[in-house]
Amino acid sequence: MIQGDPVQRYEQEWRSRSAAVADSLEAFTAALAPRLGAAWSHHVIPTRYRWSHSDDRVWEREEGTLWRALGRHGDHKLARSFLTHAHGLQLCLIERPHRVGEFLVGAMLPAGVFEYDTTDHPKAIAVSGDPVRAGAAVRRRLLPYYRHAALRVASGTRFKQASRVVIGRSSNGRPIADAVMPRAIRVLLHEDGRWRLDPGTGLCVTDIKEPVAPEVLVQDAGDRLRQLGFEVVLTDRNPLEIHFPSHPPARTAPVAAAPPPAPGKPGRAR
């Protein structure tokens, strides 16, 4: 019988289970990435919370298998992993609840897309723990639909802003970029290698540990983007503040004072 504080025992068991899930998921994701093509890279985000910002960018939302699994079992499935394509596509992976050795793979909103529209979303699929079989299933059953839907939603929601890239700063002062065109995203994610796609925001961000000065990162990225014909907007704000500008508080129209009463006939005082 294990002695000690029940809460402490639970914390120890939770940490052990969390680490095991993250390790298993990281190993599977790393093995799956090359099966999907050279442009895919992997990133694992362990989290101790039931919800994370990345969950809000799962494309299938409430009606999907992946979303339901995150909502019901997120408290003990403490890691999500993400496969990122250099054109701004992103897949979310978790271990399939109650199915040992299986995983769920679902599509995220593409980079630079923040609204859900009427485009049919690609549905998450369950795959085996064999990276070879899983890679074949993802390529056949998920990626074709994902690419088609991503093109439709990107052009439909942000067509006017497609040629513009906004590079701003995050709260910690690091460069952060809002881009929607695959060609622009590829400049940041593939040709440079210092940027990555944040699954929680859909923006391209840089690592706070990146040794290159932020000004150099911004200058290099801006120069390459302008050479390709993109309009580059530089700002000290977060790009989302520009995409979703806050509206100033509405001003209440001044209430006109009531006109003084017309003088009446003198009456008898009571």
XYZ file of C-alpha atoms in Angstrom:
270
model
C 0.000 0.000 0.000
C 1.341 3.397 -0.995
C 1.741 5.731 1.956
C 1.602 9.524 1.825
C -0.661 12.352 0.972
C -3.314 11.278 -1.598
C -2.940 14.581 -3.431
C 0.818 14.128 -3.652
C 0.401 10.572 -4.932
C -2.022 11.809 -7.575
C 0.413 14.530 -8.672
C 3.223 11.989 -9.003
C 1.032 9.620 -11.015
C -0.187 12.512 -13.179
C 3.360 13.649 -13.977
C 4.437 10.126 -14.836
C 1.409 9.557 -17.080
C 1.833 12.961 -18.722
C 5.498 12.346 -19.509
C 4.729 8.911 -20.959
C 1.996 10.303 -23.213
C 4.213 13.158 -24.420
C 7.149 10.841 -25.128
C 4.992 8.383 -27.056
C 3.348 11.158 -29.044
C 6.655 12.862 -29.816
C 8.207 9.644 -31.088
C 5.215 8.874 -33.296
C 5.019 12.407 -34.706
C 8.729 12.494 -35.504
C 8.424 9.188 -37.356
C 5.280 10.266 -39.219
C 6.613 13.614 -40.503
C 8.978 12.239 -43.205
C 6.202 9.907 -44.409
C 4.187 12.969 -45.444
C 6.974 14.727 -47.352
C 10.082 16.808 -46.830
C 8.100 20.035 -46.283
C 6.525 18.741 -43.048
C 8.120 19.382 -39.649
C 6.923 18.325 -36.205
C 6.476 20.047 -32.871
C 5.071 18.665 -29.612
C 3.334 20.897 -27.091
C 2.712 19.219 -23.736
C 0.192 21.095 -21.623
C -1.213 20.509 -18.155
C -4.485 22.244 -18.954
C -7.707 20.784 -20.259
C -7.935 23.520 -22.913
C -5.341 25.427 -24.890
C -5.520 28.158 -27.532
C -4.568 25.613 -30.177
C -7.799 23.699 -29.503
C -9.790 26.676 -30.766
C -8.076 26.356 -34.159
C -9.069 22.722 -34.708
C -11.046 23.084 -37.921
C -13.770 20.513 -37.343
C -14.965 22.175 -34.112
C -17.653 20.644 -31.901
C -19.031 18.093 -34.348
C -15.676 16.414 -34.977
C -13.999 13.372 -33.484
C -10.800 15.191 -32.523
C -12.644 18.088 -30.877
C -14.793 15.724 -28.797
C -11.728 13.766 -27.717
C -9.969 16.948 -26.601
C -13.030 18.094 -24.699
C -13.763 14.836 -22.936
C -10.295 13.500 -22.348
C -8.031 16.552 -22.461
C -7.451 16.381 -18.715
C -5.416 13.201 -19.023
C -4.300 13.371 -22.640
C -1.877 16.104 -21.744
C -0.036 16.569 -25.010
C -0.886 17.647 -28.511
C 1.618 17.401 -31.329
C 1.565 19.408 -34.540
C 2.852 18.658 -37.993
C 3.470 21.875 -39.932
C 3.766 22.200 -43.700
C 5.901 25.002 -45.102
C 2.838 26.421 -46.887
C 0.992 27.025 -43.620
C -1.007 23.822 -43.231
C -0.978 22.205 -39.805
C -2.145 18.871 -38.417
C -2.974 18.180 -34.765
C -2.266 14.756 -33.282
C -3.270 13.190 -29.969
C -3.322 9.653 -28.661
C -6.737 8.118 -29.321
C -8.606 7.768 -26.015
C -9.175 4.180 -24.885
C -7.423 2.764 -27.968
C -3.864 1.837 -27.107
C -1.465 2.291 -29.997
C -3.807 4.470 -32.068
C -3.813 8.206 -32.760
C -6.226 10.868 -33.994
C -5.067 13.254 -36.720
C -7.063 16.375 -37.600
C -6.658 19.586 -39.582
C -6.064 23.027 -38.098
C -7.200 26.286 -39.663
C -4.531 27.316 -42.193
C -2.024 30.021 -41.292
C -3.496 33.511 -41.382
C -7.107 32.287 -41.362
C -9.072 33.247 -38.269
C -12.724 32.808 -39.253
C -14.752 29.645 -39.793
C -16.863 29.811 -42.927
C -19.201 27.521 -44.810
C -16.395 25.524 -46.448
C -16.691 21.820 -45.669
C -13.964 21.052 -43.186
C -11.687 18.022 -43.541
C -12.642 15.382 -41.005
C -10.141 13.980 -38.499
C -9.133 10.355 -38.938
C -7.890 7.595 -36.668
C -4.592 5.956 -37.599
C -2.529 3.103 -36.265
C 0.734 3.547 -34.400
C 2.683 2.246 -37.393
C 4.135 5.394 -39.048
C 4.208 3.765 -42.491
C 0.533 2.800 -42.443
C -0.430 6.037 -40.703
C 1.394 8.134 -43.291
C -0.377 6.356 -46.144
C -3.754 6.910 -44.471
C -3.117 10.627 -43.883
C -1.933 11.173 -47.466
C -4.945 9.356 -48.912
C -7.816 10.194 -46.535
C -6.973 13.639 -45.135
C -4.438 15.747 -47.036
C -6.258 16.006 -50.415
C -9.404 17.330 -48.724
C -7.379 19.570 -46.437
C -5.476 21.226 -49.292
C -8.648 21.868 -51.262
C -10.515 23.302 -48.275
C -7.523 25.456 -47.262
C -7.368 27.105 -50.689
C -11.076 27.872 -50.590
C -11.183 29.298 -47.093
C -8.017 31.377 -47.500
C -9.189 33.032 -50.709
C -12.705 33.487 -49.380
C -11.877 35.086 -46.052
C -8.828 37.204 -46.823
C -8.656 37.731 -50.566
C -8.053 41.470 -50.295
C -5.202 41.025 -47.819
C -3.515 38.139 -49.654
C -0.636 40.248 -50.988
C 0.116 41.868 -47.615
C 2.267 40.542 -44.766
C 2.175 42.282 -41.401
C 5.262 41.827 -39.213
C 4.862 43.034 -35.640
C 5.973 42.151 -32.134
C 4.670 39.700 -29.556
C 4.297 40.541 -25.879
C 7.876 39.380 -25.258
C 9.261 41.591 -28.027
C 9.981 38.862 -30.568
C 8.968 39.237 -34.243
C 5.574 37.790 -35.184
C 4.120 37.756 -38.710
C 0.621 37.480 -40.166
C 0.640 35.962 -43.664
C -1.968 34.042 -45.624
C -0.416 33.252 -49.029
C 1.479 29.927 -49.114
C 4.340 31.551 -51.019
C 4.811 34.157 -48.292
C 4.529 31.612 -45.496
C 7.099 29.418 -47.194
C 9.613 32.294 -47.072
C 9.308 32.313 -43.285
C 8.848 28.626 -42.465
C 11.016 26.925 -45.038
C 13.663 29.160 -46.576
C 14.603 30.860 -43.316
C 14.197 28.171 -40.676
C 14.100 30.681 -37.814
C 10.325 30.959 -37.818
C 7.619 28.457 -36.895
C 3.828 28.411 -37.136
C 2.129 28.903 -33.768
C -0.889 26.545 -33.613
C -2.624 28.758 -31.061
C -2.734 31.911 -33.190
C -2.083 30.927 -36.805
C 0.784 33.435 -36.892
C 4.448 32.856 -37.752
C 6.586 33.414 -34.660
C 10.249 33.236 -33.721
C 11.820 31.437 -30.796
C 12.653 33.665 -27.845
C 15.970 31.789 -27.636
C 16.849 32.647 -31.244
C 20.352 34.214 -31.096
C 19.761 36.489 -34.100
C 18.634 40.002 -33.179
C 14.913 40.686 -33.821
C 15.772 43.603 -36.116
C 17.864 41.300 -38.322
C 15.079 38.706 -38.508
C 12.560 41.341 -39.550
C 14.907 42.926 -42.093
C 15.815 39.602 -43.719
C 12.216 38.416 -43.922
C 10.955 41.776 -45.186
C 13.571 41.965 -47.932
C 12.764 38.495 -49.260
C 9.014 39.101 -49.154
C 9.303 42.416 -51.003
C 11.420 40.750 -53.696
C 8.497 38.407 -54.317
C 6.106 41.333 -54.685
C 4.462 41.265 -51.270
C 3.545 44.430 -49.398
C 5.262 44.298 -45.993
C 3.757 46.294 -43.142
C 6.030 46.793 -40.112
C 4.516 47.623 -36.731
C 5.353 47.437 -33.032
C 1.912 45.981 -32.312
C 0.689 42.399 -32.455
C -0.593 41.740 -36.003
C -3.872 40.457 -34.587
C -4.546 43.935 -33.229
C -4.459 45.173 -36.808
C -6.528 42.316 -38.208
C -9.087 42.677 -35.403
C -8.991 46.397 -34.564
C -10.719 47.307 -31.343
C -13.577 49.677 -31.848
C -13.545 52.895 -29.825
C -16.321 53.113 -27.263
C -19.458 54.563 -28.710
C -20.138 58.055 -27.613
C -23.560 58.819 -26.229
C -25.229 61.699 -27.972
C -25.827 64.563 -25.582
C -29.385 64.738 -24.359
C -30.935 68.040 -25.202
C -32.226 69.855 -22.196
C -36.009 70.042 -21.968
C -37.314 73.474 -22.999
C -38.562 75.591 -20.136
C -42.317 75.413 -19.614
C -44.313 78.081 -21.317
C -45.568 80.679 -18.893
C -49.196 80.016 -18.019
C -51.939 82.141 -16.648
C -51.445 83.192 -13.052
C -53.507 81.050 -10.713
C -54.640 81.171 -7.137
C -52.078 80.044 -4.629
C -53.206 77.220 -2.384
